[in-house]
Coordinates of C-alpha atoms and ligand atoms in Angstrom, one line a residue:
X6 CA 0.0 0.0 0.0
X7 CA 1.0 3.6 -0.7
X8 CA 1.1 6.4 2.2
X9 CA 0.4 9.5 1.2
X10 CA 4.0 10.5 2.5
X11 CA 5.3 7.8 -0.1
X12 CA 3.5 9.5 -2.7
X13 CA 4.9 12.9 -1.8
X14 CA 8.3 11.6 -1.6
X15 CA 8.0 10.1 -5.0
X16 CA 6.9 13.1 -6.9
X17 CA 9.9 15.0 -4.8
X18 CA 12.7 12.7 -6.5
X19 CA 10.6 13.0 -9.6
X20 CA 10.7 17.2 -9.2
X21 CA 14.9 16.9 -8.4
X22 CA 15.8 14.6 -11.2
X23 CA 13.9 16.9 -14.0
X24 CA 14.0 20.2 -12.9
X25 CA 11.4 22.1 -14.4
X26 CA 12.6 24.2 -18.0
X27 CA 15.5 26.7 -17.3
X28 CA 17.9 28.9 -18.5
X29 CA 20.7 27.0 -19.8
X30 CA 24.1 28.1 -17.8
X31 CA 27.5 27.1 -20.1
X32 CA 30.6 27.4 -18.4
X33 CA 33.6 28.9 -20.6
X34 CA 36.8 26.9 -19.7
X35 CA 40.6 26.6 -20.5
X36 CA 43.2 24.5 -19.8
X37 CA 45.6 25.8 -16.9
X38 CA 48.5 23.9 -16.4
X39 CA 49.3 20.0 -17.4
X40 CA 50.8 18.6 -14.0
X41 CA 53.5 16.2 -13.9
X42 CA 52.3 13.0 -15.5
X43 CA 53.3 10.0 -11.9
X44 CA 51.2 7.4 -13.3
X45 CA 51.6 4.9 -16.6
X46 CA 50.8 6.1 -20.2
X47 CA 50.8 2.6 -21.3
X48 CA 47.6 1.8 -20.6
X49 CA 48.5 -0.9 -17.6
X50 CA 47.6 -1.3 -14.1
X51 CA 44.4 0.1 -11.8
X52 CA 45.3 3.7 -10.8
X53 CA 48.6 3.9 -12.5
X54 CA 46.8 4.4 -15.6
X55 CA 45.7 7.6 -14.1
X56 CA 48.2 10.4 -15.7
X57 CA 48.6 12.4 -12.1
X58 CA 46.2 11.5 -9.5
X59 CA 45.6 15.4 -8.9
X60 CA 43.5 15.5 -5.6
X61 CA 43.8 19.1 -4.4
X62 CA 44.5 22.6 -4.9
X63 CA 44.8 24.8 -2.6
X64 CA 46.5 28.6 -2.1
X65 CA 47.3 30.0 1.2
X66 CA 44.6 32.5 2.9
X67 CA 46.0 36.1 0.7
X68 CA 47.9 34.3 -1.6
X69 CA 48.5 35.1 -5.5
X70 CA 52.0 34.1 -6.6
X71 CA 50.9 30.1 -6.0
X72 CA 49.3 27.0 -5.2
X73 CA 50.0 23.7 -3.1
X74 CA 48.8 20.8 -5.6
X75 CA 49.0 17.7 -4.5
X76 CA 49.0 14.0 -6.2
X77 CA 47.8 10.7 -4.7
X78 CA 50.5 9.4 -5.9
X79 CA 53.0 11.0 -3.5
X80 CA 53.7 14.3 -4.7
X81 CA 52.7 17.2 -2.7
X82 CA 54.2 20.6 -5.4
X83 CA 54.6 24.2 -5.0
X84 CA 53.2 25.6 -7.9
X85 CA 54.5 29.1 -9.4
X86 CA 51.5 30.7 -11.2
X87 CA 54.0 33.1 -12.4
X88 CA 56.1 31.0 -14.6
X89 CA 53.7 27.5 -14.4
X90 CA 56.1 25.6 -13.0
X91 CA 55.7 22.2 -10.2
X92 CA 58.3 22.4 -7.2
X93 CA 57.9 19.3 -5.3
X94 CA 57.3 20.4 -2.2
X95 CA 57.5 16.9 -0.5
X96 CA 57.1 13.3 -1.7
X97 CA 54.9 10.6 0.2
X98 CA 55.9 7.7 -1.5
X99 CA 58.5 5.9 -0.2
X100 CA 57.1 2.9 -1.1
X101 CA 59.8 0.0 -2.4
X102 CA 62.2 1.2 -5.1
X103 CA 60.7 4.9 -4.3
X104 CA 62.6 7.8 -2.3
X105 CA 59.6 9.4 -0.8
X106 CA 58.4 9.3 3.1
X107 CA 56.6 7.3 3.7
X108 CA 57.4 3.3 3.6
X109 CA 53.9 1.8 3.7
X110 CA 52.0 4.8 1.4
X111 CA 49.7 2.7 -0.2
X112 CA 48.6 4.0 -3.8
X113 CA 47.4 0.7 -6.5
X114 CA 44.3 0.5 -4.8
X115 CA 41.3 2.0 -4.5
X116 CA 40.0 5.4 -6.0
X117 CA 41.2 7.3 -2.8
X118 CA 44.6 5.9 -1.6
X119 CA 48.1 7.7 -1.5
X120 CA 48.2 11.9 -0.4
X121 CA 44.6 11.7 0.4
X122 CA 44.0 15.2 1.8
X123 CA 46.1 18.6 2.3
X124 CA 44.9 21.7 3.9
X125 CA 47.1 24.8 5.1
X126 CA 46.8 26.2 8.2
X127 CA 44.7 29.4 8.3
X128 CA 48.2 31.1 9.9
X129 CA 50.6 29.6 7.3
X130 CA 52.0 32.8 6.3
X131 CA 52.9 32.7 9.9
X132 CA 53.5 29.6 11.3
X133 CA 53.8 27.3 8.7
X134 CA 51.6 24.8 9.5
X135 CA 49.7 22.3 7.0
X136 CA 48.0 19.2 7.3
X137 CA 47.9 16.4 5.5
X138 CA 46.3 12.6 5.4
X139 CA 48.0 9.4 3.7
X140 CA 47.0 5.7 3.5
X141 CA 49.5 3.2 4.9
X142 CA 49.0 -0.7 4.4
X143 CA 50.4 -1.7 7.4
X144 CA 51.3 -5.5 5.5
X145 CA 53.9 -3.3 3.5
X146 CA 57.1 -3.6 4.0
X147 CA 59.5 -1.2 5.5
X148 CA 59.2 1.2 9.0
X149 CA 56.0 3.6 9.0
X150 CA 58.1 6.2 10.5
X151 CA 59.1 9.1 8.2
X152 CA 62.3 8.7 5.9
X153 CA 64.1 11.8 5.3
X154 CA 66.6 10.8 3.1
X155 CA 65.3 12.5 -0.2
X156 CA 64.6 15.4 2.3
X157 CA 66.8 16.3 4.5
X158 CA 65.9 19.5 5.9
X159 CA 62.7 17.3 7.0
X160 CA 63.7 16.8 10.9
X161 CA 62.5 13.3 12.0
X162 CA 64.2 13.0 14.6
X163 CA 61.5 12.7 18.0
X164 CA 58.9 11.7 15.3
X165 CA 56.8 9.1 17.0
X166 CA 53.5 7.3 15.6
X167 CA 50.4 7.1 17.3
X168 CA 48.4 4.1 18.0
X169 CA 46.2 3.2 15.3
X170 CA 42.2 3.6 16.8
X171 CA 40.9 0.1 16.3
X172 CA 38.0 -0.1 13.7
X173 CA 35.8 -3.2 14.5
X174 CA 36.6 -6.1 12.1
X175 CA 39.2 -6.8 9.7
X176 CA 41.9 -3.9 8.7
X177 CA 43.8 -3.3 5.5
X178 CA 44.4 0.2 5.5
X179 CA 45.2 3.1 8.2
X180 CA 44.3 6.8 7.4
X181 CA 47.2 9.1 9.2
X182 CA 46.7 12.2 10.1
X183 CA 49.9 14.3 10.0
X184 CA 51.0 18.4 11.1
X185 CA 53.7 19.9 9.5
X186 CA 55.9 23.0 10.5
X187 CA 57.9 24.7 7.7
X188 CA 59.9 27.3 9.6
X189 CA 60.2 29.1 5.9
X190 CA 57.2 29.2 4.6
X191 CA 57.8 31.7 2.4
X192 CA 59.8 29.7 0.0
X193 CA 59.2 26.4 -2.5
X194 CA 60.7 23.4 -0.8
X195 CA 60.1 22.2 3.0
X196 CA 62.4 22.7 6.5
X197 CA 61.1 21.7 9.1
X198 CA 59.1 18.9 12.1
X199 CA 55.8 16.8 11.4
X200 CA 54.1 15.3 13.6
X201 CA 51.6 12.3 13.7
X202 CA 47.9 13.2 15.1
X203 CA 45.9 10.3 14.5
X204 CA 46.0 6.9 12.6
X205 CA 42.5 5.1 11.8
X206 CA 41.9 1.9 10.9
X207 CA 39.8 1.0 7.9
X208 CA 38.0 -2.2 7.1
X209 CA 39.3 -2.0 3.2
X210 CA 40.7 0.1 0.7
X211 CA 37.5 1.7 -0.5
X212 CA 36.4 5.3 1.5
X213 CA 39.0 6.1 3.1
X214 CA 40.0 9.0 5.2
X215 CA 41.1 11.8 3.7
X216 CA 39.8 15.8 3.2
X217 CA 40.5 18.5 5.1
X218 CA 39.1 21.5 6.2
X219 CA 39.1 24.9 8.2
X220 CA 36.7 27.0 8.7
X221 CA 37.5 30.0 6.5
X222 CA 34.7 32.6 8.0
X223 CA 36.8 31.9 11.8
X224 CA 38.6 34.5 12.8
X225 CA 41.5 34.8 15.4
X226 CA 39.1 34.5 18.9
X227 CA 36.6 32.8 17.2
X228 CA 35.6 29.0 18.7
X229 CA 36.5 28.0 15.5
X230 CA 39.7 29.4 14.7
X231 CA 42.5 27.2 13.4
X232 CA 39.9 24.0 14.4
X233 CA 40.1 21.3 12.1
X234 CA 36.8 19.4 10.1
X235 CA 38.6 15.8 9.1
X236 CA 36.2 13.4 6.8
X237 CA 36.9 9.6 7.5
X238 CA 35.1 7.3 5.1
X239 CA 33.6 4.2 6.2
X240 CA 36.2 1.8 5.4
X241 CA 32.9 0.4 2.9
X242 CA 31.9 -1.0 6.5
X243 CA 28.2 0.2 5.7
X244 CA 27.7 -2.1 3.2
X245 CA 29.4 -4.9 4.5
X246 CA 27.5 -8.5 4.2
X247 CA 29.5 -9.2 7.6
X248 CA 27.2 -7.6 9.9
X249 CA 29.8 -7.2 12.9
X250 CA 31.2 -4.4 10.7
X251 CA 28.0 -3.3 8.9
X252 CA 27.3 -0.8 12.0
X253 CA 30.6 1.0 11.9
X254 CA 29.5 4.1 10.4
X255 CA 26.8 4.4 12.9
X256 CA 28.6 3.6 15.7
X257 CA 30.1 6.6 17.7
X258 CA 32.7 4.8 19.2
X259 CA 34.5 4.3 16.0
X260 CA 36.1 6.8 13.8
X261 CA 35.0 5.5 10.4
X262 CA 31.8 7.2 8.5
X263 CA 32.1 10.0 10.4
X264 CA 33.2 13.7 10.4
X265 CA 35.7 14.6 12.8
X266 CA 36.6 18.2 14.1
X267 CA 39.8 18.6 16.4
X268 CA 42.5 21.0 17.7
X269 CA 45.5 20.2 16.0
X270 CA 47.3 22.7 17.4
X271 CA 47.6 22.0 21.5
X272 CA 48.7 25.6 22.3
X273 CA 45.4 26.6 20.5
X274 CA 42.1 27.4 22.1
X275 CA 43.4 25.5 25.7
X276 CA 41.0 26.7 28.4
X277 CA 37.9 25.5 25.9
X278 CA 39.1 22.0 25.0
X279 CA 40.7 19.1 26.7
X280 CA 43.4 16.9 25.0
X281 CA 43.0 13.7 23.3
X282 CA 43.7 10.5 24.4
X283 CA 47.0 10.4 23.0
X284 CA 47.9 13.2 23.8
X285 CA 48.4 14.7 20.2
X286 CA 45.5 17.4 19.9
X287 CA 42.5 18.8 21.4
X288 CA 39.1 18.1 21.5
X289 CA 36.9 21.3 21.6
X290 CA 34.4 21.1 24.8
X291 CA 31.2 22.1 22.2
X292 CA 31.6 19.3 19.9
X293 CA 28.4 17.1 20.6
X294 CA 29.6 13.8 22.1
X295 CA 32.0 14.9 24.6
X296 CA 29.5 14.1 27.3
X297 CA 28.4 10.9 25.8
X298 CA 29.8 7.6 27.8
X299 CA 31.9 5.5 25.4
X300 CA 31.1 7.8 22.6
X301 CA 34.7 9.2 20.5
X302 CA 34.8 12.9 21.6
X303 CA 36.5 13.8 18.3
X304 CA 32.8 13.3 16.0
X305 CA 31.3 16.2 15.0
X306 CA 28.8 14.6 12.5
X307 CA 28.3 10.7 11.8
X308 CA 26.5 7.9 9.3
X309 CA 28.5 8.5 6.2
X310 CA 29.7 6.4 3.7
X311 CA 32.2 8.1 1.4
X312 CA 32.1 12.1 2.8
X313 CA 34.9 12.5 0.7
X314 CA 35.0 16.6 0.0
X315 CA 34.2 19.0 2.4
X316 CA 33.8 22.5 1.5
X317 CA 32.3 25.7 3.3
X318 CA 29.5 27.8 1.7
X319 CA 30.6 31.3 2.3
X320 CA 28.3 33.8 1.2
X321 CA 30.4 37.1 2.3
X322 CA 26.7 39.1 2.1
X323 CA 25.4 37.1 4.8
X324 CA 27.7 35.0 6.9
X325 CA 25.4 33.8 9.1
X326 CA 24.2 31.4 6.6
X327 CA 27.7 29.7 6.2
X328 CA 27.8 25.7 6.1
X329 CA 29.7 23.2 6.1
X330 CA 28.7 21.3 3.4
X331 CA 30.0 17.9 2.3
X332 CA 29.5 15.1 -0.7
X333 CA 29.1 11.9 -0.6
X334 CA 29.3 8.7 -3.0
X335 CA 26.2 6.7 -2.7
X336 CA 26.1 2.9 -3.2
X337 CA 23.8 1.7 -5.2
X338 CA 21.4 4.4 -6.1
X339 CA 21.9 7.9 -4.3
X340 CA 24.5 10.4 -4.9
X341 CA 24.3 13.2 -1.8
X342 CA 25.5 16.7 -0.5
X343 CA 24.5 17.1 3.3
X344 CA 24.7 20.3 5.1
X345 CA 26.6 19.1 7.8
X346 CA 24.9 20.1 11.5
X347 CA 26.8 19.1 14.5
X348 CA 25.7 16.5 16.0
X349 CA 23.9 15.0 13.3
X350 CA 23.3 11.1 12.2
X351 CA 22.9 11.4 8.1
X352 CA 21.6 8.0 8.8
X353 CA 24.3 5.4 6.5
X354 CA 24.2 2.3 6.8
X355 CA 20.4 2.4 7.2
X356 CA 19.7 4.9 4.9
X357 CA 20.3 6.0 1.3
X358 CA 20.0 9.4 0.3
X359 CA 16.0 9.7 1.3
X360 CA 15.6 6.4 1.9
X361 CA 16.1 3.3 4.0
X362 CA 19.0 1.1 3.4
X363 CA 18.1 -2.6 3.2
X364 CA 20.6 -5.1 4.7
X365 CA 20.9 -6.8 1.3
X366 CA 21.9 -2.8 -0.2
X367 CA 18.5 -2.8 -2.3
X368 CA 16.6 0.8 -1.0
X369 CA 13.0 1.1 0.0
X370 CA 10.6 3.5 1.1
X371 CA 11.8 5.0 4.8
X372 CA 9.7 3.4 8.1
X373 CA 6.9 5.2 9.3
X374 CA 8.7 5.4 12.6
X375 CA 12.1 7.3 11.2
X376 CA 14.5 6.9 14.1
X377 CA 17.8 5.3 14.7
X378 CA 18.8 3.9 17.6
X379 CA 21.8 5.3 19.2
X380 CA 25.1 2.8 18.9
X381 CA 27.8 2.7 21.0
X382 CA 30.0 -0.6 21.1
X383 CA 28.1 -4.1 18.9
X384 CA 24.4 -3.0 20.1
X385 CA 22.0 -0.7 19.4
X386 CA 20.9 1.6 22.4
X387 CA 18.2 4.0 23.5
X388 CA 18.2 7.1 22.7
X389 CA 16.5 6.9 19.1
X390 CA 17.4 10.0 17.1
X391 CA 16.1 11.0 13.5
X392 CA 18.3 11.3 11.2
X393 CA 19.1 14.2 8.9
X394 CA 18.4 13.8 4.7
X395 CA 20.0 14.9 1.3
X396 CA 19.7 18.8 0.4
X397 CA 20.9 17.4 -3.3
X398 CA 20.6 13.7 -4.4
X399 CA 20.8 12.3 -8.2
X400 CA 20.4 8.7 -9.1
X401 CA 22.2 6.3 -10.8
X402 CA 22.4 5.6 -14.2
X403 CA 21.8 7.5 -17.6
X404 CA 20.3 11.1 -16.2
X405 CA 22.2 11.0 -13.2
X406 CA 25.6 9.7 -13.0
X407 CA 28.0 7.3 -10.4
X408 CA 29.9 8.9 -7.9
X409 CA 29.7 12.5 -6.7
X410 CA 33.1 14.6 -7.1
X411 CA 33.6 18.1 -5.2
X412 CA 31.3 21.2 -5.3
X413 CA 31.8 24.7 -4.4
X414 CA 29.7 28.0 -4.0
X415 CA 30.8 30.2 -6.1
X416 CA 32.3 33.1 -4.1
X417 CA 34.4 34.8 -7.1
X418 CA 34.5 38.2 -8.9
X419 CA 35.6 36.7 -12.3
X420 CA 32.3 35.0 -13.3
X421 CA 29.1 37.1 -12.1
X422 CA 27.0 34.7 -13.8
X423 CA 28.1 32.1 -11.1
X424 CA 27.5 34.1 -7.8
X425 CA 25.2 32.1 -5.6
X426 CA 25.4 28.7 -7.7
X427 CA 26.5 25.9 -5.4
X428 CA 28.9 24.0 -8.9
X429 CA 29.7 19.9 -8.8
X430 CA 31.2 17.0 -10.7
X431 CA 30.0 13.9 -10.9
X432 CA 33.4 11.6 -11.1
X433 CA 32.8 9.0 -13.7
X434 CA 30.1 10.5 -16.0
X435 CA 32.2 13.8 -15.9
X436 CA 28.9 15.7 -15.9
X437 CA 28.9 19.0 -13.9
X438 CA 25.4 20.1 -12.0
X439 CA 24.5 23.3 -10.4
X440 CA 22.0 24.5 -7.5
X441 CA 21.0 27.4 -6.5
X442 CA 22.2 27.8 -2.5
X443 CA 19.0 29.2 -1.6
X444 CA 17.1 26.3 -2.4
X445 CA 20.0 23.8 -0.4
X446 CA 19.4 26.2 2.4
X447 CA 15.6 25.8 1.9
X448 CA 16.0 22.2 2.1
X449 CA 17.6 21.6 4.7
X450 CA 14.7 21.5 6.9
X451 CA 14.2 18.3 8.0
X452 CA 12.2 16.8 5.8
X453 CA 13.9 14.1 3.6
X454 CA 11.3 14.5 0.3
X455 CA 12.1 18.3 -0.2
X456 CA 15.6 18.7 -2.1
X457 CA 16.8 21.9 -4.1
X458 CA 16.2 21.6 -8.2
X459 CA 19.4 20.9 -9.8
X460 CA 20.7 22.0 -13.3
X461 CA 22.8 20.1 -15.5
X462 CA 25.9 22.9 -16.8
X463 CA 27.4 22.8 -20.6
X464 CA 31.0 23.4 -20.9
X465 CA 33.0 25.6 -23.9
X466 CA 35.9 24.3 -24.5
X467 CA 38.6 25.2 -27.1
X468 CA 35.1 26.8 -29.2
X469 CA 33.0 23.6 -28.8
X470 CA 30.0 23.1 -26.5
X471 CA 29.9 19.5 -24.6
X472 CA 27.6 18.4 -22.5
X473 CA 30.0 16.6 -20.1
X474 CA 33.7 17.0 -19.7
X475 CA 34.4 13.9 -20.5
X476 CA 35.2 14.1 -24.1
X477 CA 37.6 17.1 -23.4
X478 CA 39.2 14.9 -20.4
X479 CA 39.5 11.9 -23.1
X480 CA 40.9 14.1 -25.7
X481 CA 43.7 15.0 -23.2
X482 CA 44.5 11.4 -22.1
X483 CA 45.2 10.5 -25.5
X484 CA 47.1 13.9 -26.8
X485 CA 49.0 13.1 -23.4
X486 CA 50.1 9.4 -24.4
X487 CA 48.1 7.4 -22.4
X488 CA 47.2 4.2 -24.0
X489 CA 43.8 2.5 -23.1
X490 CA 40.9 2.4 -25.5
X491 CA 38.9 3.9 -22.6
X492 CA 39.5 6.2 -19.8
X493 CA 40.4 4.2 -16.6
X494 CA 37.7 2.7 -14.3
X495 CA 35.4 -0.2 -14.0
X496 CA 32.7 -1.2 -17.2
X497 CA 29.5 -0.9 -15.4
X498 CA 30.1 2.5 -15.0
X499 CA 27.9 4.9 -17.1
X500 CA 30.4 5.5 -19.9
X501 CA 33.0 3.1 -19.3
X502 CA 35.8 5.1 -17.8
X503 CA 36.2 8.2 -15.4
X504 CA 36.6 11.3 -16.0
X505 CA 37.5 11.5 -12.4
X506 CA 37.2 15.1 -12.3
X507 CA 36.6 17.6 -9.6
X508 CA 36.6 21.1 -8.8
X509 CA 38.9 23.5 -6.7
X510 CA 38.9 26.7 -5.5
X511 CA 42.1 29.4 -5.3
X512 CA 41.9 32.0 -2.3
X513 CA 39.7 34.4 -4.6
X514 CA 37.4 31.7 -4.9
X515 CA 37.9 30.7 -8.1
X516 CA 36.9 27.9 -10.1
X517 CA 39.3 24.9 -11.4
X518 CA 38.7 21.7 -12.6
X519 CA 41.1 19.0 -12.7
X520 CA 40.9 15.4 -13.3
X521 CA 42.8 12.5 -12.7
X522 CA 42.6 10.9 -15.7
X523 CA 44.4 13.1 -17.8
X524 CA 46.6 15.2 -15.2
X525 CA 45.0 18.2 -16.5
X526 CA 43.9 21.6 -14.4
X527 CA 41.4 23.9 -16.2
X528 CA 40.1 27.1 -15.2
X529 CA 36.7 28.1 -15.2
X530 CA 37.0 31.5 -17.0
X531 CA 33.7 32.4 -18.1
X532 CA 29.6 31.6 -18.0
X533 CA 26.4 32.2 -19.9
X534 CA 23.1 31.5 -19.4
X535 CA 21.0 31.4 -22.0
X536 CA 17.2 30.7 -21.7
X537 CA 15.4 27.5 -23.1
X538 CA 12.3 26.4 -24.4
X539 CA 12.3 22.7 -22.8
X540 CA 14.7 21.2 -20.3
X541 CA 17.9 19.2 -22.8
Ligands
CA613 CA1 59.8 26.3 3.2
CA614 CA1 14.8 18.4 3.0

C-alpha cells in the first residue's frame, strides 16, 4: 500500500531529477597547467593508468603568486603561477624502489589511496603549519616512520607514531593524520618537524579517510579558529554483508563514517578543550559527544559512507548562513550533499539518500517510525534520534551519474553569472550540475522529500560546447600518451571510464577543474546563461 507521505516523496525525487525548463548556464573553460604526469601512459595497471592522480589545490589564505597541488601518488608541489612551473614540495611515497616518506603509502588501490587530503593552516604565512592525510597498508614492508633521506631538511628525529584507533573487524588500510611545521614558509621546498595526530583503521581500501578543512569565516578568537573538520570514510563497513562491521558508520565509538573536528594545534584554544587520548590534539568542549559515555569525543557529524569533499558555503553578504557542506558517494542508487549540522546522524548504513538502506543494499521506502537507535560498542541503544536527509541527491544511471566529485559556492569576482550557484562534478560520468544555495538552504529543513532543483551545466571548451567533460578529459588522455581504448575505471560505469574530475577553488574563490585521468587543471573562465524552451 501507498502512504500519502510515499507518494509525496515520490513526486519530490521526480521534481529533483527533472527540474522544471530553465535557463541553460555554459561554463567557458581553458586548460591551466598540465601537472606532472606519476602514473603509466601505457595503458596498464588500476590507478597507474591515471596520468597524475591530482587530488587538491589549494592557495594559502591572501595568496596570488601560487598553489600547493597535490598528487595521490605521493607528490605534494609548489606551484609558481607566475612562470607555471611544479616544485615538489615533499614526496609521500616511499614505497619500495621509491625515495619518498613514507614506507607503507599505499597507492594501487582503491580510487582514494596515496596523499589523500592537504589543507594549510589558516596562519601559514605565519606559522607554517599544514596538514595532511596518507593511507598506509600496514602489511607493506619497511618502517611507517618518516624517511628523510630525499629530504633532509625534514627533521624526523623525536617523530613518534600514534596508535592506530581500532576499527571493528578486519583492517587493510590506516588513514594518518599528519601536522607539518615549515619554519620558511615563504619559500618552495620544505624545512622543518611533522608530527603524527591520528592513525584510523579501515575495514578495506575503498572510503578512506582523507579531506580536510578549516573553517574559512573563523577569525582569530573565534571557537572555530584554526579547528580542524577531518572526513573519515567508512572503510565500505556500511555495506558490508558481515554484519559485525555493517554498523561501523553508525557507531560513535569508531572513527569511520564520520566527520571529525579537532585541535591540532595543543597551544590553540586551551581553556575550551581538553586533550586527546593520546595526547596529540585537542578536542573542543562544544563538539556534541563529549558528554556521551563511550562515545569518540572527536565526532562532530556521523553515518557516512564516502564524505569525501568538504567544502564551506561562504556567502560574504550574509555569513550567518555559512555551512559546512559535504558530498558523498552513494552505493547503489543515491549520490548526496548534506549540510553538515553538529551532532547529526545522516543515517548510513540504514539509509540511502532519502531512503532506507536494506541489509541486502537494495533501498526502499523509509519506516513510518524514522528513528535510529543510538550505537555505542556491537548494540543498538536508546536514545533513538532522526536522522538528517540529502539537500541534493541524483540517481544512478543515464540522467544521473555514479559517484559524486567536489562542489563549491561560487564566491568569485571573475564570473558574475556564477555568484550564488553551489557547482559539482559527478566523477565518472564527468557531468557537472549546479544549485541554487538558496534552495540547499531551503531544504535543509528536516524533511527528507524536499531537495533543491538541480541543473545540468554545458562546458565551452577550445570553441565547442559539450555536455560533459568527458570528451575534453579523453581528448587529453590520448594527446598526453596514455594508452587504453577507454579512460580508466570499472565497465559498469555509465560511460566506461572516469573522468575522475573535480573542482577546486584558489583563495579568490575561483573555479578549477582538474581530473585525474588526464593530469590536467582547467580554469573556469567564463559563464552564460541562455534561456530554453524545454529542459535538454
Ligand atoms: Ca619552506
Ligand atoms: Ca529536506
Amino acid at each position: 500500500m501507498i502512504t500519502p507521505r510515499r507518494t509525496t516523496l515520490a513526486a519530490a525525487i521526480a521534481l529533483a531529477a527533472v527540474p522544471p525548463a530553465a535557463a541553460q548556464l555554459t561554463l567557458d573553460i581553458q586548460d591551466y597547467v598540465q601537472a606532472p604526469v606519476t602514473g603509466r601512459v601505457d595503458g596498464a595497471g588500476s590507478n597507474e593508468l591515471l596520468l597524475a592522480r591530482i587530488n587538491a589545490l589549494r592557495e594559502e589564505a591572501g595568496g596570488a603568486k601560487r598553489f600547493f597541488i597535490s598528487d595521490l601518488n605521493g607528490p605534494l608541489y609548489v606551484f609558481d603561477k607566475a612562470t607555471k612551473t611544479f616544485s615538489v614540495y615533499l614526496d609521500f611515497n616511499g614505497n619500495r624502489g621509491r625515495t619518498g616518506i613514507f614506507h607503507k603509502l599505499t597507492i594501487q588501490q582503491g580510487y582514494g589511496n596515496g596523499l589523500n587530503g592537504f589543507y594549510l593552516d589558516p596562519d601559514y604565512a605565519r606559522n607554517g603549519k599544514f596538514y595532511t592525510v596518507h593511507m598506509e597498508d600496514p602489511a607493506l614492508p619497511g618502517s611507517n616512520l618518516p624517511d628523510n633521506t630525499a629530504f633532509p631538511a625534514l627533521n624526523v628525529a623525536g617523530y613518534r607514531t600514534t596508535d592506530a584507533v581500532r576499527t571493528p573487524g578486519p583492517v587493510q588500510t590506516e588513514g594518518v593524520l599528519v601536522e607539518w611545521t615549515d619554519t620558511n614558509p615563504s619559500n618552495a621546498t620544505f624545512e622543518g618537524t611533522a608530527r603524527e595526530l591520528l592513525r584510523v583503521q579501515l575495514n578495506t581500501r575503498s572510503h578512506p579517510m582523507g579531506d580536510l578543512i578549516f573553517n574559512p569565516t573563523a577569525r582569530r578568537g573565534d571557537p572555530d579558529w584554526r579547528v580542524l573538520y577531518v572526513e573519515c570514510g567508512d572503510g565500505a563497513s556500511g555495506e558490508s554483508t558481515n554484519v559485525a562491521i555493517r554498523s561501523n558508520p553508525q557507531r560513535l565509538d569508531t572513527l569511520v563514517g564520520k566527520i571529525l573536528r579537532i585541535i591540532p594545534d595543543l597551544g590553540e584554544h586551551a581553556s575550551t578543550s581538553t586533550v586527546s587520548g593520546n595526547g596529540r590534539y585537542r578536542i573542543p568542549n562544544d563538539n556534541p559527544f563529549v558528554a556521551t559515555p563511550g562515545a569518540r569525543t572527536e565526532i562532530w557529524a556521523y553515518g557516512f559512507r564516502n564524505p569525501h569533499r568538504l567544502t564551506w558555503a561562504v556567502d560574504p553578504a550574509a555569513p550567518a548562513t555559512s555551512r559546512l557542506i559535504v558530498n558523498s558517494v552513494g552505493l547503489h542508487t543515491w549520490e548526496t550533499v548534506y549540510i553538515v549540522r553538529k551532532g547529526g546522524n545522516y543515517g548510513y548504513g540504514l539509509r540511502e539518500g532519502n531512503q532506507l538502506l536494506k541489509l541486502d543494499n537494495q533501498t526502499a521506502p523509509l519506516p513510518a517510525d524514522d528513528r535510529i537507535p543510538l550505537q555505542i560498542g556491537d548494540t543498538p541503544s536508546a536514545p533513538l534520534v532522526t536522522p538528517l536527509y540529502p539537500v541534493i541527491q541524483y540517481g544512478h544511471g543515464p540522467d544521473g551519474g555514479d559517484a559524486i566529485g567536489s562542489g563549491f559556492v561560487y564566491r568569485g569576482k571573475a564570473v558574475p553569472e556564477l555568484r550564488g550557484k553551489y557547482l559539482f562534478t559527478d566523477l565518472t560520468t564527468g557531468r557537472i550540475w549546479w544549485a541554487d544555495y538558496r534552495d540547499m538552504l531551503a531544504a535543509d529543513d528536516g524533511r527528507p522529500e524536499t531537495l533543491a532543483a538541480i541543473h545540468e551545466v554545458s562546458l565551452r571548451w577550445n570553441g565547442k560546447t559539450y555536455d560533459s567533460i568527458f570528451p575534453v578529459v579523453e581528448a587529453a588522455y590520448k594527446a598526453r600518451g596514455g594508452a587504453s581504448p577507454k579512460l580508466p575505471g570499472r565497465p559498469e560505469l555509465v560511460k566506461g571510464g572516469r573522468a575522475d574530475v573535480r573542482f577546486s577553488i584558489d583563495a579568490d574563490g575561483e573555479l578549477y577543474l582538474y581530473s585525474k585521468s588526464d593530469g590536467v587543471i582547467r580554469k573556469v573562465v567564463g559563464a552564460t546563461t541562455t534561456r530554453t524552451s524545454s529542459n535538454r
